[in-house]
Amino acid sequence: NSGQSQSGESSQATKGSLKGLLGLGKNQTCTIKNAIEGNITEGTVYIAGKNMRGDFTSTINEAKVESHMIQDGTYMYSWSSAAPQGFKMKIEEIEKSETESSTSNQQSIDLDKEVDYDCSSWNVDNSKFTPPADVQFTDMTSVLQQMQQTTSSPKTTTTPPNSGASYCDGLTDAHAKAACKNAGY
């Protein structure tokens, strides 16, 4: 039963952003490769409608780190082999913060960054879009909302009391704080 037609279904290597791929709304799986300043990230992305999952392996300073991301239309979940905990954020809040500030130095895959990818269609497996039960996810949505209030408020010459402090410093859980800082906050 090899009923795959060759009319436009064959895989094709190209460049573009993961957000652009997601915007196509097609059911496809893509292998991606991205190299920034010697840090190489390779992985597989699964897309079905508004759902996306990415499994990536990054080599940073000779160390391999596996990171994972799931976007289910409401939340984006992110976790890695470097920490037993992950974090989740509401997608609408991420998009709001992206329009208000473009400061993002994430080690994980940036959805707007151009990557090399090679895609083909796949038979959707919805279990790919279910976050793992053995990872505890900290909801970072409120941190993101606080950041937006701070970045969208007019700048004054007076120094705010938490000047120089990271948004993550207010988190009590060490893993959540590490994940927060790792995400560039």
PDB file of C-alpha atoms in Angstrom:
ATOM      1  CA  ASN A   1       0.000   0.000   0.000  1.00  0.00           C
ATOM      2  CA  SER A   2       2.408   2.667  -1.214  1.00  0.00           C
ATOM      3  CA  GLY A   3      -0.283   5.031  -2.382  1.00  0.00           C
ATOM      4  CA  GLN A   4       1.855   8.156  -2.058  1.00  0.00           C
ATOM      5  CA  SER A   5       1.540  10.170  -5.242  1.00  0.00           C
ATOM      6  CA  GLN A   6       4.544  12.107  -6.449  1.00  0.00           C
ATOM      7  CA  SER A   7       2.453  15.179  -7.288  1.00  0.00           C
ATOM      8  CA  GLY A   8       3.815  17.746  -4.854  1.00  0.00           C
ATOM      9  CA  GLU A   9       4.018  15.267  -1.948  1.00  0.00           C
ATOM     10  CA  SER A  10       7.742  14.660  -2.268  1.00  0.00           C
ATOM     11  CA  SER A  11       9.957  16.238   0.357  1.00  0.00           C
ATOM     12  CA  GLN A  12      11.770  19.404  -0.552  1.00  0.00           C
ATOM     13  CA  ALA A  13      14.643  21.161   1.194  1.00  0.00           C
ATOM     14  CA  THR A  14      14.129  24.879   1.693  1.00  0.00           C
ATOM     15  CA  LYS A  15      14.645  27.770   4.113  1.00  0.00           C
ATOM     16  CA  GLY A  16      12.120  29.530   6.315  1.00  0.00           C
ATOM     17  CA  SER A  17      10.827  30.000   9.862  1.00  0.00           C
ATOM     18  CA  LEU A  18       8.922  27.436  11.925  1.00  0.00           C
ATOM     19  CA  LYS A  19       6.199  30.037  12.427  1.00  0.00           C
ATOM     20  CA  GLY A  20       5.847  30.208   8.643  1.00  0.00           C
ATOM     21  CA  LEU A  21       5.583  26.410   8.468  1.00  0.00           C
ATOM     22  CA  LEU A  22       2.912  26.419  11.173  1.00  0.00           C
ATOM     23  CA  GLY A  23       1.028  29.126   9.273  1.00  0.00           C
ATOM     24  CA  LEU A  24       0.631  26.816   6.266  1.00  0.00           C
ATOM     25  CA  GLY A  25      -1.710  24.634   8.336  1.00  0.00           C
ATOM     26  CA  LYS A  26      -0.548  21.473   6.570  1.00  0.00           C
ATOM     27  CA  ASN A  27       0.041  18.094   8.195  1.00  0.00           C
ATOM     28  CA  GLN A  28       3.744  17.609   7.764  1.00  0.00           C
ATOM     29  CA  THR A  29       6.917  16.535   9.459  1.00  0.00           C
ATOM     30  CA  CYS A  30      10.156  18.392   8.852  1.00  0.00           C
ATOM     31  CA  THR A  31      13.779  17.823   9.686  1.00  0.00           C
ATOM     32  CA  ILE A  32      15.524  21.086  10.511  1.00  0.00           C
ATOM     33  CA  LYS A  33      19.089  22.242  10.913  1.00  0.00           C
ATOM     34  CA  ASN A  34      20.247  25.528  12.365  1.00  0.00           C
ATOM     35  CA  ALA A  35      23.784  26.679  13.160  1.00  0.00           C
ATOM     36  CA  ILE A  36      24.486  29.861  15.125  1.00  0.00           C
ATOM     37  CA  GLU A  37      28.056  30.754  16.113  1.00  0.00           C
ATOM     38  CA  GLY A  38      29.185  27.142  16.217  1.00  0.00           C
ATOM     39  CA  ASN A  39      26.100  25.956  18.117  1.00  0.00           C
ATOM     40  CA  ILE A  40      24.347  23.395  15.960  1.00  0.00           C
ATOM     41  CA  THR A  41      20.698  22.507  16.440  1.00  0.00           C
ATOM     42  CA  GLU A  42      19.104  19.664  14.546  1.00  0.00           C
ATOM     43  CA  GLY A  43      15.690  18.192  15.008  1.00  0.00           C
ATOM     44  CA  THR A  44      12.337  17.001  13.803  1.00  0.00           C
ATOM     45  CA  VAL A  45       9.185  19.087  13.784  1.00  0.00           C
ATOM     46  CA  TYR A  46       5.685  17.629  13.543  1.00  0.00           C
ATOM     47  CA  ILE A  47       2.847  19.891  12.397  1.00  0.00           C
ATOM     48  CA  ALA A  48      -0.894  19.150  12.275  1.00  0.00           C
ATOM     49  CA  GLY A  49      -3.113  22.202  11.814  1.00  0.00           C
ATOM     50  CA  LYS A  50      -2.334  24.594  14.702  1.00  0.00           C
ATOM     51  CA  ASN A  51      -0.466  21.912  16.670  1.00  0.00           C
ATOM     52  CA  MET A  52       3.298  21.627  16.516  1.00  0.00           C
ATOM     53  CA  ARG A  53       5.928  19.557  18.261  1.00  0.00           C
ATOM     54  CA  GLY A  54       9.668  19.923  17.958  1.00  0.00           C
ATOM     55  CA  ASP A  55      12.324  17.512  19.223  1.00  0.00           C
ATOM     56  CA  PHE A  56      15.765  19.079  18.976  1.00  0.00           C
ATOM     57  CA  THR A  57      19.347  18.164  19.758  1.00  0.00           C
ATOM     58  CA  SER A  58      21.687  21.105  20.259  1.00  0.00           C
ATOM     59  CA  THR A  59      25.434  20.911  20.521  1.00  0.00           C
ATOM     60  CA  ILE A  60      26.551  23.854  22.642  1.00  0.00           C
ATOM     61  CA  ASN A  61      30.249  24.004  23.529  1.00  0.00           C
ATOM     62  CA  GLU A  62      30.655  20.265  22.771  1.00  0.00           C
ATOM     63  CA  ALA A  63      27.763  19.359  25.122  1.00  0.00           C
ATOM     64  CA  LYS A  64      24.617  17.798  23.686  1.00  0.00           C
ATOM     65  CA  VAL A  65      21.279  19.026  25.048  1.00  0.00           C
ATOM     66  CA  GLU A  66      17.942  17.612  23.988  1.00  0.00           C
ATOM     67  CA  SER A  67      15.081  20.093  24.036  1.00  0.00           C
ATOM     68  CA  HIS A  68      11.417  19.658  23.238  1.00  0.00           C
ATOM     69  CA  MET A  69       8.571  22.014  22.462  1.00  0.00           C
ATOM     70  CA  ILE A  70       4.842  21.438  21.995  1.00  0.00           C
ATOM     71  CA  GLN A  71       2.363  24.046  20.847  1.00  0.00           C
ATOM     72  CA  ASP A  72      -1.269  22.931  21.152  1.00  0.00           C
ATOM     73  CA  GLY A  73      -3.099  26.054  20.011  1.00  0.00           C
ATOM     74  CA  THR A  74      -3.464  27.391  23.583  1.00  0.00           C
ATOM     75  CA  TYR A  75      -0.147  26.748  25.346  1.00  0.00           C
ATOM     76  CA  MET A  76       3.468  26.333  24.344  1.00  0.00           C
ATOM     77  CA  TYR A  77       5.264  23.723  26.465  1.00  0.00           C
ATOM     78  CA  SER A  78       9.035  23.572  26.617  1.00  0.00           C
ATOM     79  CA  TRP A  79      11.388  21.164  28.400  1.00  0.00           C
ATOM     80  CA  SER A  80      14.885  19.767  28.010  1.00  0.00           C
ATOM     81  CA  SER A  81      17.244  17.051  29.169  1.00  0.00           C
ATOM     82  CA  ALA A  82      19.132  19.706  31.165  1.00  0.00           C
ATOM     83  CA  ALA A  83      16.368  20.062  33.799  1.00  0.00           C
ATOM     84  CA  PRO A  84      13.701  17.761  35.223  1.00  0.00           C
ATOM     85  CA  GLN A  85      11.153  20.538  34.911  1.00  0.00           C
ATOM     86  CA  GLY A  86       9.682  22.441  32.027  1.00  0.00           C
ATOM     87  CA  PHE A  87       7.588  25.511  31.571  1.00  0.00           C
ATOM     88  CA  LYS A  88       4.463  26.479  29.683  1.00  0.00           C
ATOM     89  CA  MET A  89       3.127  29.807  28.498  1.00  0.00           C
ATOM     90  CA  LYS A  90      -0.081  30.945  26.833  1.00  0.00           C
ATOM     91  CA  ILE A  91       0.608  31.418  23.129  1.00  0.00           C
ATOM     92  CA  GLU A  92      -1.399  34.675  22.966  1.00  0.00           C
ATOM     93  CA  GLU A  93       0.829  36.145  25.719  1.00  0.00           C
ATOM     94  CA  ILE A  94       3.985  35.053  23.873  1.00  0.00           C
ATOM     95  CA  GLU A  95       2.712  36.743  20.723  1.00  0.00           C
ATOM     96  CA  LYS A  96       1.859  39.927  22.652  1.00  0.00           C
ATOM     97  CA  SER A  97       5.327  40.056  24.169  1.00  0.00           C
ATOM     98  CA  GLU A  98       6.940  39.454  20.775  1.00  0.00           C
ATOM     99  CA  THR A  99       5.217  42.491  19.305  1.00  0.00           C
ATOM    100  CA  GLU A 100       6.180  44.690  22.257  1.00  0.00           C
ATOM    101  CA  SER A 101       9.772  43.610  22.635  1.00  0.00           C
ATOM    102  CA  SER A 102      12.117  41.710  20.398  1.00  0.00           C
ATOM    103  CA  THR A 103      14.648  40.776  23.086  1.00  0.00           C
ATOM    104  CA  SER A 104      14.895  37.028  22.948  1.00  0.00           C
ATOM    105  CA  ASN A 105      18.140  35.129  23.378  1.00  0.00           C
ATOM    106  CA  GLN A 106      16.642  31.703  23.874  1.00  0.00           C
ATOM    107  CA  GLN A 107      18.791  28.603  23.605  1.00  0.00           C
ATOM    108  CA  SER A 108      15.731  26.794  22.297  1.00  0.00           C
ATOM    109  CA  ILE A 109      14.459  27.170  18.768  1.00  0.00           C
ATOM    110  CA  ASP A 110      13.204  30.648  17.883  1.00  0.00           C
ATOM    111  CA  LEU A 111      10.019  30.228  15.826  1.00  0.00           C
ATOM    112  CA  ASP A 112      10.816  33.366  13.817  1.00  0.00           C
ATOM    113  CA  LYS A 113      14.417  32.445  12.987  1.00  0.00           C
ATOM    114  CA  GLU A 114      15.150  31.161   9.510  1.00  0.00           C
ATOM    115  CA  VAL A 115      16.252  27.525   9.460  1.00  0.00           C
ATOM    116  CA  ASP A 116      16.986  24.940   6.787  1.00  0.00           C
ATOM    117  CA  TYR A 117      14.189  22.411   6.654  1.00  0.00           C
ATOM    118  CA  ASP A 118      13.112  19.428   4.624  1.00  0.00           C
ATOM    119  CA  CYS A 119       9.415  18.500   4.918  1.00  0.00           C
ATOM    120  CA  SER A 120       7.132  15.698   3.875  1.00  0.00           C
ATOM    121  CA  SER A 121       3.531  14.797   4.734  1.00  0.00           C
ATOM    122  CA  TRP A 122       2.811  12.412   7.639  1.00  0.00           C
ATOM    123  CA  ASN A 123      -0.041  10.428   9.122  1.00  0.00           C
ATOM    124  CA  VAL A 124      -0.897  12.538  12.181  1.00  0.00           C
ATOM    125  CA  ASP A 125      -0.210  10.931  15.566  1.00  0.00           C
ATOM    126  CA  ASN A 126      -1.982  13.154  18.125  1.00  0.00           C
ATOM    127  CA  SER A 127      -0.006  11.646  21.019  1.00  0.00           C
ATOM    128  CA  LYS A 128       2.941  13.740  19.745  1.00  0.00           C
ATOM    129  CA  PHE A 129       1.091  16.852  20.975  1.00  0.00           C
ATOM    130  CA  THR A 130       0.536  15.620  24.548  1.00  0.00           C
ATOM    131  CA  PRO A 131       3.101  16.954  27.064  1.00  0.00           C
ATOM    132  CA  PRO A 132       4.909  14.175  28.971  1.00  0.00           C
ATOM    133  CA  ALA A 133       3.313  13.206  32.281  1.00  0.00           C
ATOM    134  CA  ASP A 134       6.684  12.841  34.028  1.00  0.00           C
ATOM    135  CA  VAL A 135       7.692  16.491  33.489  1.00  0.00           C
ATOM    136  CA  GLN A 136       6.321  19.139  35.842  1.00  0.00           C
ATOM    137  CA  PHE A 137       5.459  22.320  33.936  1.00  0.00           C
ATOM    138  CA  THR A 138       5.605  25.728  35.591  1.00  0.00           C
ATOM    139  CA  ASP A 139       3.174  28.229  34.081  1.00  0.00           C
ATOM    140  CA  MET A 140       5.234  31.287  33.088  1.00  0.00           C
ATOM    141  CA  THR A 141       2.268  33.239  31.696  1.00  0.00           C
ATOM    142  CA  SER A 142       2.117  35.592  34.704  1.00  0.00           C
ATOM    143  CA  VAL A 143       5.876  36.287  34.398  1.00  0.00           C
ATOM    144  CA  LEU A 144       5.304  37.170  30.754  1.00  0.00           C
ATOM    145  CA  GLN A 145       2.398  39.466  31.652  1.00  0.00           C
ATOM    146  CA  GLN A 146       4.543  41.265  34.276  1.00  0.00           C
ATOM    147  CA  MET A 147       7.257  41.730  31.663  1.00  0.00           C
ATOM    148  CA  GLN A 148       4.768  43.262  29.235  1.00  0.00           C
ATOM    149  CA  GLN A 149       3.531  45.718  31.870  1.00  0.00           C
ATOM    150  CA  THR A 150       7.113  46.721  32.592  1.00  0.00           C
ATOM    151  CA  THR A 151       8.185  47.024  28.956  1.00  0.00           C
ATOM    152  CA  SER A 152       5.032  48.806  27.808  1.00  0.00           C
ATOM    153  CA  SER A 153       5.034  51.374  30.637  1.00  0.00           C
ATOM    154  CA  PRO A 154       6.692  54.677  29.733  1.00  0.00           C
ATOM    155  CA  LYS A 155      10.349  54.899  30.652  1.00  0.00           C
ATOM    156  CA  THR A 156      11.116  57.340  33.464  1.00  0.00           C
ATOM    157  CA  THR A 157      14.408  58.729  34.656  1.00  0.00           C
ATOM    158  CA  THR A 158      13.903  57.335  38.164  1.00  0.00           C
ATOM    159  CA  THR A 159      15.449  53.949  38.806  1.00  0.00           C
ATOM    160  CA  PRO A 160      12.863  51.264  39.553  1.00  0.00           C
ATOM    161  CA  PRO A 161      13.403  49.421  42.846  1.00  0.00           C
ATOM    162  CA  ASN A 162      14.122  46.117  41.116  1.00  0.00           C
ATOM    163  CA  SER A 163      16.577  47.628  38.659  1.00  0.00           C
ATOM    164  CA  GLY A 164      19.115  45.095  37.474  1.00  0.00           C
ATOM    165  CA  ALA A 165      17.082  42.191  38.822  1.00  0.00           C
ATOM    166  CA  SER A 166      15.820  39.470  36.538  1.00  0.00           C
ATOM    167  CA  TYR A 167      12.109  38.678  36.262  1.00  0.00           C
ATOM    168  CA  CYS A 168      13.146  35.181  37.220  1.00  0.00           C
ATOM    169  CA  ASP A 169      14.539  36.232  40.613  1.00  0.00           C
ATOM    170  CA  GLY A 170      11.008  36.424  42.028  1.00  0.00           C
ATOM    171  CA  LEU A 171      10.458  32.722  41.377  1.00  0.00           C
ATOM    172  CA  THR A 172      10.973  30.554  44.422  1.00  0.00           C
ATOM    173  CA  ASP A 173      11.400  27.208  42.673  1.00  0.00           C
ATOM    174  CA  ALA A 174      15.045  26.759  41.615  1.00  0.00           C
ATOM    175  CA  HIS A 175      14.174  24.791  38.477  1.00  0.00           C
ATOM    176  CA  ALA A 176      11.539  27.301  37.396  1.00  0.00           C
ATOM    177  CA  LYS A 177      14.043  30.113  37.976  1.00  0.00           C
ATOM    178  CA  ALA A 178      16.654  28.279  35.881  1.00  0.00           C
ATOM    179  CA  ALA A 179      14.133  27.595  33.113  1.00  0.00           C
ATOM    180  CA  CYS A 180      13.039  31.230  33.207  1.00  0.00           C
ATOM    181  CA  LYS A 181      16.624  32.499  32.932  1.00  0.00           C
ATOM    182  CA  ASN A 182      17.370  29.933  30.239  1.00  0.00           C
ATOM    183  CA  ALA A 183      14.472  31.382  28.242  1.00  0.00           C
ATOM    184  CA  GLY A 184      16.190  34.745  28.299  1.00  0.00           C
ATOM    185  CA  TYR A 185      14.088  36.509  30.946  1.00  0.00           C
TER     186      TYR A 185
END
